Short mmCIF file of C-alpha atoms in Angstrom, two decimals:
data_model
loop_
_atom_site.label_atom_id
_atom_site.label_comp_id
_atom_site.label_asym_id
_atom_site.label_seq_id
_atom_site.Cartn_x
_atom_site.Cartn_y
_atom_site.Cartn_z
CA MET A 1 225.98 -24.75 -39.68
CA ALA A 2 228.62 -25.41 -37.03
CA ASN A 3 228.44 -28.87 -35.62
CA THR A 4 229.00 -29.76 -32.02
CA ASP A 5 230.51 -33.23 -32.22
CA ALA A 6 233.94 -31.71 -31.64
CA ILE A 7 233.01 -31.74 -27.95
CA VAL A 8 233.90 -35.15 -26.53
CA GLY A 9 233.56 -36.21 -22.91
CA TRP A 10 236.26 -38.23 -21.17
CA LYS A 11 234.02 -41.31 -21.14
CA THR A 12 233.80 -41.42 -24.93
CA ILE A 13 237.48 -40.81 -25.68
CA THR A 14 239.04 -43.58 -27.74
CA PHE A 15 242.04 -45.54 -26.47
CA GLY A 16 245.21 -43.53 -26.96
CA CYS A 17 243.14 -40.73 -28.50
CA HIS A 18 243.20 -42.56 -31.82
CA VAL A 19 240.94 -41.21 -34.50
CA MET A 20 239.25 -44.25 -36.03
CA GLU A 21 237.64 -42.67 -39.07
CA PRO A 22 240.04 -41.29 -41.71
CA GLY A 23 239.23 -37.87 -43.11
CA ASN A 24 236.34 -37.23 -40.72
CA SER A 25 237.10 -33.51 -40.70
CA VAL A 26 234.61 -33.32 -43.57
CA ASN A 27 231.97 -33.32 -40.85
CA PHE A 28 233.26 -29.95 -39.74
CA ARG A 29 231.86 -27.26 -41.99
CA THR A 30 234.38 -24.47 -42.36
CA GLY A 31 232.02 -22.55 -44.64
CA ASP A 32 230.71 -20.45 -41.77
CA TRP A 33 234.07 -18.65 -41.50
CA ARG A 34 233.36 -17.01 -44.82
CA SER A 35 232.67 -13.30 -45.26
CA GLN A 36 232.70 -13.33 -49.06
CA ARG A 37 231.89 -16.01 -51.56
CA PRO A 38 233.17 -16.76 -55.10
CA VAL A 39 230.68 -16.42 -57.92
CA LEU A 40 231.58 -17.92 -61.29
CA ASP A 41 230.75 -16.26 -64.59
CA LYS A 42 230.28 -19.27 -66.87
CA GLU A 43 230.60 -17.20 -70.05
CA LYS A 44 234.15 -16.16 -69.21
CA CYS A 45 235.22 -19.53 -67.76
CA ILE A 46 237.60 -21.59 -69.91
CA LYS A 47 237.51 -24.62 -67.54
CA CYS A 48 241.26 -24.46 -66.94
CA GLY A 49 240.95 -25.61 -63.33
CA MET A 50 243.27 -23.01 -61.80
CA CYS A 51 240.67 -22.36 -59.09
CA TRP A 52 240.57 -26.09 -58.35
CA ILE A 53 244.32 -26.58 -58.05
CA PHE A 54 244.88 -23.39 -56.03
CA CYS A 55 242.05 -23.94 -53.52
CA PRO A 56 243.53 -24.50 -50.03
CA ASP A 57 240.24 -25.88 -48.74
CA MET A 58 239.68 -28.53 -51.42
CA ALA A 59 236.26 -26.94 -51.95
CA TYR A 60 236.27 -27.05 -55.75
CA THR A 61 234.97 -30.04 -57.69
CA GLN A 62 234.38 -30.45 -61.40
CA THR A 63 230.80 -30.73 -62.51
CA GLU A 64 229.63 -32.91 -65.40
CA GLU A 65 229.67 -29.91 -67.74
CA GLY A 66 233.35 -29.37 -66.94
CA TYR A 67 232.98 -26.23 -64.87
CA PHE A 68 234.56 -26.05 -61.43
CA GLU A 69 232.24 -25.20 -58.58
CA ALA A 70 233.08 -24.41 -54.97
CA ASP A 71 231.34 -26.29 -52.20
CA MET A 72 230.00 -23.55 -49.94
CA GLU A 73 230.11 -25.87 -46.94
CA TYR A 74 233.94 -25.74 -46.96
CA CYS A 75 234.85 -22.54 -48.84
CA LYS A 76 236.43 -20.10 -46.38
CA GLY A 77 236.22 -17.22 -48.84
CA CYS A 78 239.96 -16.52 -49.07
CA GLY A 79 239.66 -15.28 -52.65
CA ILE A 80 242.71 -17.08 -54.10
CA CYS A 81 240.53 -18.54 -56.89
CA ALA A 82 239.26 -15.09 -57.91
CA HIS A 83 242.79 -13.63 -57.76
CA GLU A 84 244.44 -16.43 -59.75
CA CYS A 85 241.72 -16.91 -62.38
CA PRO A 86 243.41 -16.15 -65.74
CA LYS A 87 240.14 -14.88 -67.27
CA ASP A 88 238.81 -13.04 -64.18
CA ALA A 89 235.70 -15.19 -64.35
CA ILE A 90 235.34 -15.45 -60.57
CA GLU A 91 234.12 -12.53 -58.52
CA MET A 92 234.09 -12.33 -54.73
CA VAL A 93 230.70 -11.21 -53.44
CA THR A 94 230.18 -10.15 -49.84
CA GLU A 95 227.97 -12.52 -47.87
CA GLU A 96 224.88 -10.89 -46.45
CA GLY A 97 222.73 -11.89 -43.56
CA MET B 1 271.49 -40.52 -63.27
CA ILE B 2 269.00 -42.16 -60.96
CA PRO B 3 267.33 -45.21 -62.62
CA GLU B 4 263.97 -44.61 -60.90
CA PHE B 5 263.56 -41.32 -62.75
CA GLU B 6 263.66 -42.85 -66.22
CA LYS B 7 260.21 -44.40 -65.98
CA PHE B 8 258.66 -41.31 -64.40
CA LYS B 9 257.15 -39.12 -67.09
CA GLY B 10 256.00 -36.33 -64.79
CA PHE B 11 252.58 -34.94 -64.08
CA LYS B 12 250.77 -33.05 -66.80
CA ALA B 13 248.17 -30.35 -66.23
CA LYS B 14 245.50 -32.75 -67.44
CA SER B 15 246.70 -35.76 -65.48
CA ILE B 16 246.74 -34.23 -62.01
CA PRO B 17 245.17 -36.82 -59.68
CA LYS B 18 241.65 -35.90 -58.62
CA ASP B 19 241.95 -37.87 -55.40
CA GLU B 20 242.39 -35.82 -52.21
CA PRO B 21 244.33 -37.68 -49.50
CA LEU B 22 243.92 -34.56 -47.36
CA ALA B 23 240.23 -33.89 -46.63
CA SER B 24 238.29 -30.64 -46.49
CA GLY B 25 237.26 -29.24 -43.15
CA HIS B 26 240.77 -28.61 -41.82
CA ARG B 27 241.21 -25.47 -39.70
CA ALA B 28 243.82 -23.57 -41.71
CA CYS B 29 243.50 -19.79 -41.96
CA GLN B 30 241.87 -18.24 -45.00
CA GLY B 31 244.31 -18.24 -47.90
CA CYS B 32 246.87 -20.51 -46.22
CA GLY B 33 249.66 -21.30 -48.65
CA GLU B 34 251.10 -24.02 -46.46
CA VAL B 35 248.08 -26.31 -46.49
CA LEU B 36 247.85 -25.70 -50.22
CA ALA B 37 251.43 -26.87 -50.63
CA LEU B 38 250.69 -29.87 -48.43
CA ARG B 39 247.62 -30.69 -50.51
CA MET B 40 249.75 -30.71 -53.66
CA VAL B 41 252.37 -32.88 -51.93
CA MET B 42 249.69 -35.40 -50.95
CA LYS B 43 248.17 -35.32 -54.43
CA ALA B 44 251.57 -36.21 -55.88
CA LEU B 45 252.17 -39.04 -53.41
CA GLY B 46 248.69 -40.57 -53.49
CA ARG B 47 247.42 -42.83 -50.71
CA ASP B 48 250.30 -45.32 -50.44
CA VAL B 49 252.16 -43.23 -47.90
CA ILE B 50 252.80 -43.09 -44.16
CA VAL B 51 253.06 -39.54 -42.88
CA CYS B 52 255.06 -38.58 -39.79
CA SER B 53 254.12 -35.04 -38.93
CA ALA B 54 256.13 -32.85 -36.60
CA THR B 55 254.33 -30.34 -34.42
CA GLY B 56 253.48 -27.19 -36.30
CA CYS B 57 250.71 -25.48 -38.17
CA MET B 58 249.98 -28.48 -40.38
CA GLU B 59 249.59 -30.78 -37.41
CA ILE B 60 247.39 -28.36 -35.48
CA ILE B 61 245.03 -27.58 -38.33
CA SER B 62 244.67 -31.11 -39.67
CA SER B 63 244.05 -33.02 -36.47
CA PRO B 64 242.01 -31.26 -33.80
CA TYR B 65 240.72 -34.27 -31.84
CA PRO B 66 238.30 -35.99 -32.63
CA HIS B 67 238.70 -34.88 -36.22
CA THR B 68 241.41 -35.64 -38.71
CA ALA B 69 241.83 -34.38 -42.23
CA TRP B 70 244.14 -37.26 -43.18
CA ARG B 71 242.95 -40.18 -45.25
CA VAL B 72 246.34 -41.88 -44.99
CA PRO B 73 248.19 -43.39 -41.99
CA TRP B 74 249.45 -40.44 -40.01
CA ILE B 75 251.35 -40.02 -36.77
CA HIS B 76 251.95 -36.85 -34.83
CA ILE B 77 255.24 -36.51 -33.02
CA ALA B 78 257.04 -33.84 -31.09
CA PHE B 79 258.71 -30.89 -32.74
CA GLU B 80 262.15 -32.42 -33.06
CA ASN B 81 261.78 -36.03 -34.05
CA ALA B 82 259.78 -36.28 -37.28
CA ALA B 83 262.82 -37.58 -39.14
CA ALA B 84 263.71 -40.00 -36.32
CA VAL B 85 260.20 -41.48 -36.26
CA ALA B 86 260.14 -41.72 -40.06
CA SER B 87 263.39 -43.68 -39.96
CA GLY B 88 261.89 -45.89 -37.25
CA VAL B 89 258.82 -46.55 -39.38
CA GLU B 90 261.04 -47.43 -42.33
CA SER B 91 263.18 -49.82 -40.27
CA ALA B 92 260.13 -51.44 -38.65
CA ARG B 93 258.57 -52.07 -42.04
CA LYS B 94 261.81 -53.59 -43.28
CA VAL B 95 261.90 -56.03 -40.34
CA LEU B 96 258.20 -56.92 -40.56
CA LYS B 97 258.58 -57.56 -44.28
CA ARG B 98 261.55 -59.84 -43.65
CA LYS B 99 259.59 -61.79 -41.06
CA GLY B 100 256.66 -62.07 -43.47
CA LYS B 101 254.21 -60.28 -41.20
CA ILE B 102 253.21 -57.62 -43.73
CA PRO B 103 252.89 -57.91 -47.53
CA LYS B 104 255.99 -57.00 -49.51
CA ARG B 105 254.98 -53.85 -51.27
CA HIS B 106 256.55 -50.42 -51.36
CA VAL B 107 255.00 -47.67 -49.28
CA ASP B 108 256.45 -44.17 -49.28
CA ILE B 109 257.38 -42.73 -45.92
CA MET B 110 257.17 -39.00 -45.54
CA ALA B 111 258.24 -36.82 -42.67
CA VAL B 112 256.78 -33.34 -42.75
CA GLY B 113 257.64 -30.34 -40.65
CA GLY B 114 257.62 -26.60 -40.70
CA ASP B 115 260.69 -24.43 -40.94
CA GLY B 116 261.09 -24.39 -37.14
CA ALA B 117 260.84 -28.16 -36.89
CA THR B 118 263.31 -28.54 -39.75
CA GLY B 119 265.79 -25.74 -39.43
CA ASP B 120 265.97 -25.13 -35.69
CA ILE B 121 264.59 -27.82 -33.43
CA GLY B 122 264.77 -30.95 -35.55
CA LEU B 123 267.98 -30.30 -37.48
CA GLN B 124 270.05 -32.80 -35.55
CA TRP B 125 267.55 -35.64 -36.03
CA ILE B 126 267.20 -34.89 -39.73
CA SER B 127 270.95 -34.92 -40.06
CA GLY B 128 271.04 -38.31 -38.35
CA ALA B 129 268.33 -39.79 -40.56
CA PHE B 130 270.05 -38.51 -43.73
CA GLU B 131 273.37 -39.84 -42.55
CA ARG B 132 271.96 -43.32 -41.83
CA GLY B 133 270.45 -43.34 -45.32
CA HIS B 134 266.87 -44.36 -44.60
CA ASP B 135 264.53 -44.54 -47.59
CA PHE B 136 262.18 -41.66 -46.83
CA LEU B 137 261.44 -38.14 -47.93
CA TYR B 138 261.49 -35.10 -45.74
CA VAL B 139 259.23 -32.24 -46.73
CA CYS B 140 259.83 -28.86 -45.12
CA LEU B 141 256.97 -26.40 -45.45
CA ASP B 142 258.76 -23.11 -44.93
CA ASN B 143 256.57 -20.22 -43.83
CA GLU B 144 259.54 -18.36 -42.42
CA ALA B 145 258.63 -18.15 -38.69
CA TYR B 146 256.92 -20.09 -35.91
CA MET B 147 253.42 -19.23 -37.09
CA ASN B 148 251.33 -21.60 -35.01
CA THR B 149 252.55 -20.23 -31.67
CA GLY B 150 252.16 -16.63 -32.75
CA VAL B 151 254.86 -15.57 -35.22
CA GLN B 152 258.16 -15.95 -33.39
CA ARG B 153 261.37 -15.73 -35.38
CA SER B 154 263.03 -18.91 -36.59
CA GLY B 155 266.30 -19.63 -38.33
CA CYS B 156 264.48 -19.41 -41.63
CA THR B 157 263.04 -15.93 -41.06
CA PRO B 158 264.38 -13.66 -43.80
CA TYR B 159 266.51 -10.58 -43.15
CA GLY B 160 264.57 -7.56 -41.92
CA ALA B 161 261.28 -9.38 -41.31
CA MET B 162 259.15 -8.31 -38.38
CA THR B 163 258.09 -11.04 -35.99
CA THR B 164 256.95 -10.81 -32.38
CA THR B 165 260.45 -11.72 -31.18
CA SER B 166 262.28 -9.56 -33.72
CA PRO B 167 260.23 -6.35 -33.58
CA PRO B 168 261.38 -3.23 -35.45
CA GLY B 169 261.90 -0.07 -33.44
CA LYS B 170 264.29 2.83 -32.96
CA LYS B 171 267.35 0.63 -32.67
CA SER B 172 266.27 -2.54 -34.43
CA PHE B 173 264.91 -3.33 -37.86
CA GLY B 174 263.49 -6.81 -37.41
CA GLN B 175 265.39 -10.03 -38.08
CA VAL B 176 269.14 -9.31 -38.15
CA THR B 177 270.41 -12.53 -39.74
CA TRP B 178 270.04 -13.87 -43.26
CA LYS B 179 267.73 -16.84 -43.89
CA LYS B 180 269.33 -20.18 -43.05
CA ASN B 181 270.04 -22.21 -46.17
CA ILE B 182 268.64 -25.60 -45.19
CA PRO B 183 268.67 -27.14 -48.71
CA ALA B 184 272.44 -26.53 -48.71
CA ILE B 185 272.73 -28.34 -45.36
CA ALA B 186 270.77 -31.25 -46.85
CA VAL B 187 273.05 -31.26 -49.91
CA ALA B 188 276.06 -31.40 -47.60
CA HIS B 189 274.87 -34.82 -46.41
CA ASN B 190 275.43 -36.18 -49.94
CA ILE B 191 271.86 -37.47 -50.17
CA PRO B 192 270.58 -38.43 -53.63
CA TYR B 193 267.84 -35.84 -54.02
CA VAL B 194 267.29 -32.29 -52.74
CA ALA B 195 264.89 -29.78 -54.24
CA THR B 196 263.18 -26.48 -53.56
CA ALA B 197 259.62 -25.89 -54.73
CA SER B 198 256.88 -23.30 -54.63
CA PRO B 199 253.10 -23.90 -54.67
CA ALA B 200 252.71 -21.26 -57.40
CA TYR B 201 254.42 -23.72 -59.78
CA PHE B 202 252.27 -26.69 -58.89
CA LEU B 203 253.40 -29.13 -61.58
CA ASP B 204 257.02 -28.46 -60.72
CA LEU B 205 256.25 -29.03 -57.03
CA MET B 206 254.36 -32.27 -57.64
CA ASN B 207 257.06 -33.65 -59.94
CA LYS B 208 259.76 -32.87 -57.41
CA VAL B 209 257.85 -34.52 -54.57
CA LYS B 210 257.17 -37.60 -56.69
CA LYS B 211 260.83 -37.81 -57.67
CA ALA B 212 261.81 -37.49 -54.01
CA ALA B 213 259.48 -40.39 -53.19
CA LEU B 214 260.78 -42.53 -56.06
CA VAL B 215 264.43 -42.16 -55.22
CA LYS B 216 265.96 -44.87 -53.03
CA GLY B 217 267.46 -43.30 -49.95
CA PRO B 218 266.74 -40.03 -48.19
CA ALA B 219 265.37 -37.07 -50.11
CA TYR B 220 264.62 -33.54 -49.05
CA VAL B 221 262.13 -31.06 -50.51
CA HIS B 222 262.01 -27.49 -49.26
CA ILE B 223 258.67 -25.84 -50.06
CA TYR B 224 258.02 -22.16 -49.79
CA SER B 225 254.63 -21.59 -48.10
CA PRO B 226 253.07 -18.13 -47.89
CA CYS B 227 251.38 -17.35 -44.58
CA PRO B 228 248.88 -14.46 -44.75
CA THR B 229 248.45 -14.35 -40.97
CA GLY B 230 252.12 -14.19 -40.08
CA TRP B 231 253.29 -12.07 -42.98
CA GLY B 232 250.47 -9.56 -42.78
CA SER B 233 249.58 -10.06 -46.43
CA ALA B 234 246.17 -10.37 -48.03
CA GLY B 235 244.82 -13.93 -48.10
CA GLU B 236 244.01 -13.89 -51.79
CA ARG B 237 247.59 -12.86 -52.70
CA SER B 238 249.30 -15.96 -51.26
CA ILE B 239 249.99 -17.51 -54.65
CA GLU B 240 251.03 -14.14 -56.05
CA PHE B 241 253.70 -13.81 -53.35
CA ALA B 242 254.87 -17.36 -53.95
CA LYS B 243 255.27 -16.46 -57.62
CA LEU B 244 256.95 -13.12 -56.86
CA ALA B 245 259.46 -14.79 -54.53
CA VAL B 246 260.64 -16.90 -57.46
CA GLU B 247 260.50 -14.08 -60.03
CA THR B 248 262.53 -11.72 -57.80
CA ARG B 249 265.11 -14.48 -57.13
CA VAL B 250 264.36 -14.38 -53.38
CA PHE B 251 263.47 -18.08 -53.43
CA PRO B 252 265.18 -19.79 -56.37
CA LEU B 253 263.82 -23.13 -57.59
CA TYR B 254 266.40 -25.83 -58.17
CA GLU B 255 267.03 -29.51 -57.66
CA VAL B 256 270.21 -31.27 -56.65
CA ILE B 257 270.38 -34.80 -58.06
CA GLU B 258 273.34 -36.71 -56.65
CA GLY B 259 275.24 -33.51 -56.04
CA ARG B 260 274.49 -31.99 -59.44
CA TYR B 261 272.69 -28.65 -59.26
CA ILE B 262 269.95 -28.13 -61.87
CA MET B 263 268.07 -24.85 -62.05
CA SER B 264 264.36 -25.61 -62.52
CA ARG B 265 263.51 -22.09 -63.53
CA LYS B 266 266.18 -19.65 -64.66
CA ILE B 267 265.14 -16.09 -63.96
CA THR B 268 266.95 -14.05 -66.58
CA LYS B 269 264.99 -10.82 -66.09
CA PRO B 270 264.39 -10.61 -62.34
CA LYS B 271 261.89 -8.18 -60.88
CA PRO B 272 263.24 -5.85 -58.16
CA VAL B 273 262.82 -7.24 -54.63
CA THR B 274 260.70 -4.24 -53.64
CA GLU B 275 257.84 -5.81 -55.60
CA TYR B 276 258.02 -8.83 -53.32
CA LEU B 277 258.60 -6.83 -50.11
CA LYS B 278 255.72 -4.40 -50.51
CA GLY B 279 252.32 -5.74 -49.63
CA GLN B 280 253.73 -7.64 -46.69
CA LYS B 281 253.35 -6.04 -43.28
CA ARG B 282 256.47 -7.76 -41.97
CA PHE B 283 258.69 -5.75 -44.34
CA ARG B 284 256.81 -2.45 -44.09
CA HIS B 285 259.34 -0.73 -41.79
CA LEU B 286 262.40 -1.37 -44.01
CA ASP B 287 264.22 1.71 -45.33
CA GLU B 288 266.15 2.05 -48.59
CA GLY B 289 269.46 0.94 -47.08
CA HIS B 290 268.03 -2.36 -45.93
CA ILE B 291 266.23 -2.95 -49.22
CA ASP B 292 269.48 -2.28 -51.11
CA TYR B 293 271.26 -4.77 -48.90
CA ILE B 294 268.55 -7.38 -49.51
CA GLN B 295 268.71 -6.81 -53.28
CA LYS B 296 272.50 -7.17 -53.33
CA ARG B 297 272.53 -10.24 -51.14
CA VAL B 298 269.74 -11.90 -53.16
CA ASP B 299 271.73 -11.32 -56.36
CA VAL B 300 274.90 -12.72 -54.79
CA GLU B 301 273.11 -15.83 -53.54
CA TYR B 302 271.53 -16.42 -56.94
CA GLU B 303 274.87 -15.94 -58.68
CA LYS B 304 276.35 -18.55 -56.35
CA LEU B 305 273.64 -21.02 -57.34
CA LEU B 306 274.20 -20.38 -61.05
CA ARG B 307 277.92 -20.98 -60.56
CA LEU B 308 277.18 -24.24 -58.74
CA ALA B 309 274.87 -25.31 -61.57
CA GLU B 310 277.65 -24.60 -64.07
CA LEU B 311 280.35 -26.33 -62.07
CA THR B 312 278.51 -29.57 -61.38
#
C-alpha cells in the first residue's frame, strides 16, 4: 500500500524545492497506519454528517444514498467518528492480517 | 459595527462547503485535533486564500517534500516571521494591483502558526503586523506546547501540565506559570477582530474565521487544538476534550469586535475542571491543592471575561 515516490534523488529535485502539483499528498496512502477501522451500521445512521465534519483525515465522503463512508486508503483509524457519532452507529473493528 | 459583517449570514450545518482545500494523505498523528481545526479553517476560507505557514506541526505534516496537502498557494517560513511574510504578501499584492500586473480581486491572506510560533517566538512580528494594520488574518492553532519537536513547554502550556522540559517530580509539579493570554495581547493592539474558537463547535469556528477574513485590517483567531500525542490522551477523545475545555470554562469562547467583548457561549453551569484534567496524562500527577488552585483561577479568569463583556 505504501508508495515509494517520496524518495527523490538530487537530480530530480525541482528548482527551489517547489512542489508543482497542488494537493499531491493524496498519492500517499495513510490507510496503512490503521489498526482499527470504522464500520457503519446503516440502520442506526441518521446521515447527520458528524463523522464527516470531525474526520481529521478528510476520509469521509457522502455517497449518493446520503450515507457517509470512510475511504480506507486514508483513514488512520483514530476513532473520532465512532466516539462523536450521536447514534453510536459507527463501531471500531480491529484490523486483522 | 463592522459593515462587512452585515452581508455575512453565517454557515449553516447544511451549507458547510464540501470542497477540501487541504487534501488527504497528510502525516498528522491519529486523532489530531490541530489538523482538524485547520481543515475547518480552510473550509471556511475556500480556495481564494494565500497561506503563510510558520514552522510547526501543521507545516511538517502537510508538506513533506515532494508532497503537499495544500491546494491553495502556500509558503513555509521560519518559526518567527509568519506575520511578517503575510504582511509582505499583502503589500506586494497592493503594489502589483496598482501597477496593473495582477487582476484586481480580493484574496484573503492568512498567516498560521502554532502556539510556540505565536506566543513565544513570533510575538514581536505579530505585534508589528497588527500595529501596521495589514489586511490579513492570523490563526493560532494552540496545542499548548511545542509538539512537533517533542513536547517542550511553551508560553501557552497550562499550569501544572507535564512536558519534557517541565517534568513533575519530588520538587516540581510540571509547568509553574499560568497560560499566556495571547487573545488579550491581540486585543491590546486595538485590532478590529479577535476571537477564540474550538473545533468541537465547528460552525462557531468557521463563522469566526470567515468574519476574520471579511474584516478589513488585521484579525486574530485563537483556536484550541487537542493533541493526543503530547497530552497523553486517547486519539478518539480529541473532540471530547475540546468540548470539555469549553464546558469547564478552561477555554472560554468569545469574540472581540472593535474592542467589544461578546461571549459566544455562556457557560452558566460549568463542569468541575477535574473532568477535563482526568484522562490526560500531562495532568495525572496533580494533587488536590493544585487542582483547587486551577479551579479557582479558571473561575476568576472567566469572571473577568464576563465583566469585560458587561462593561464594553
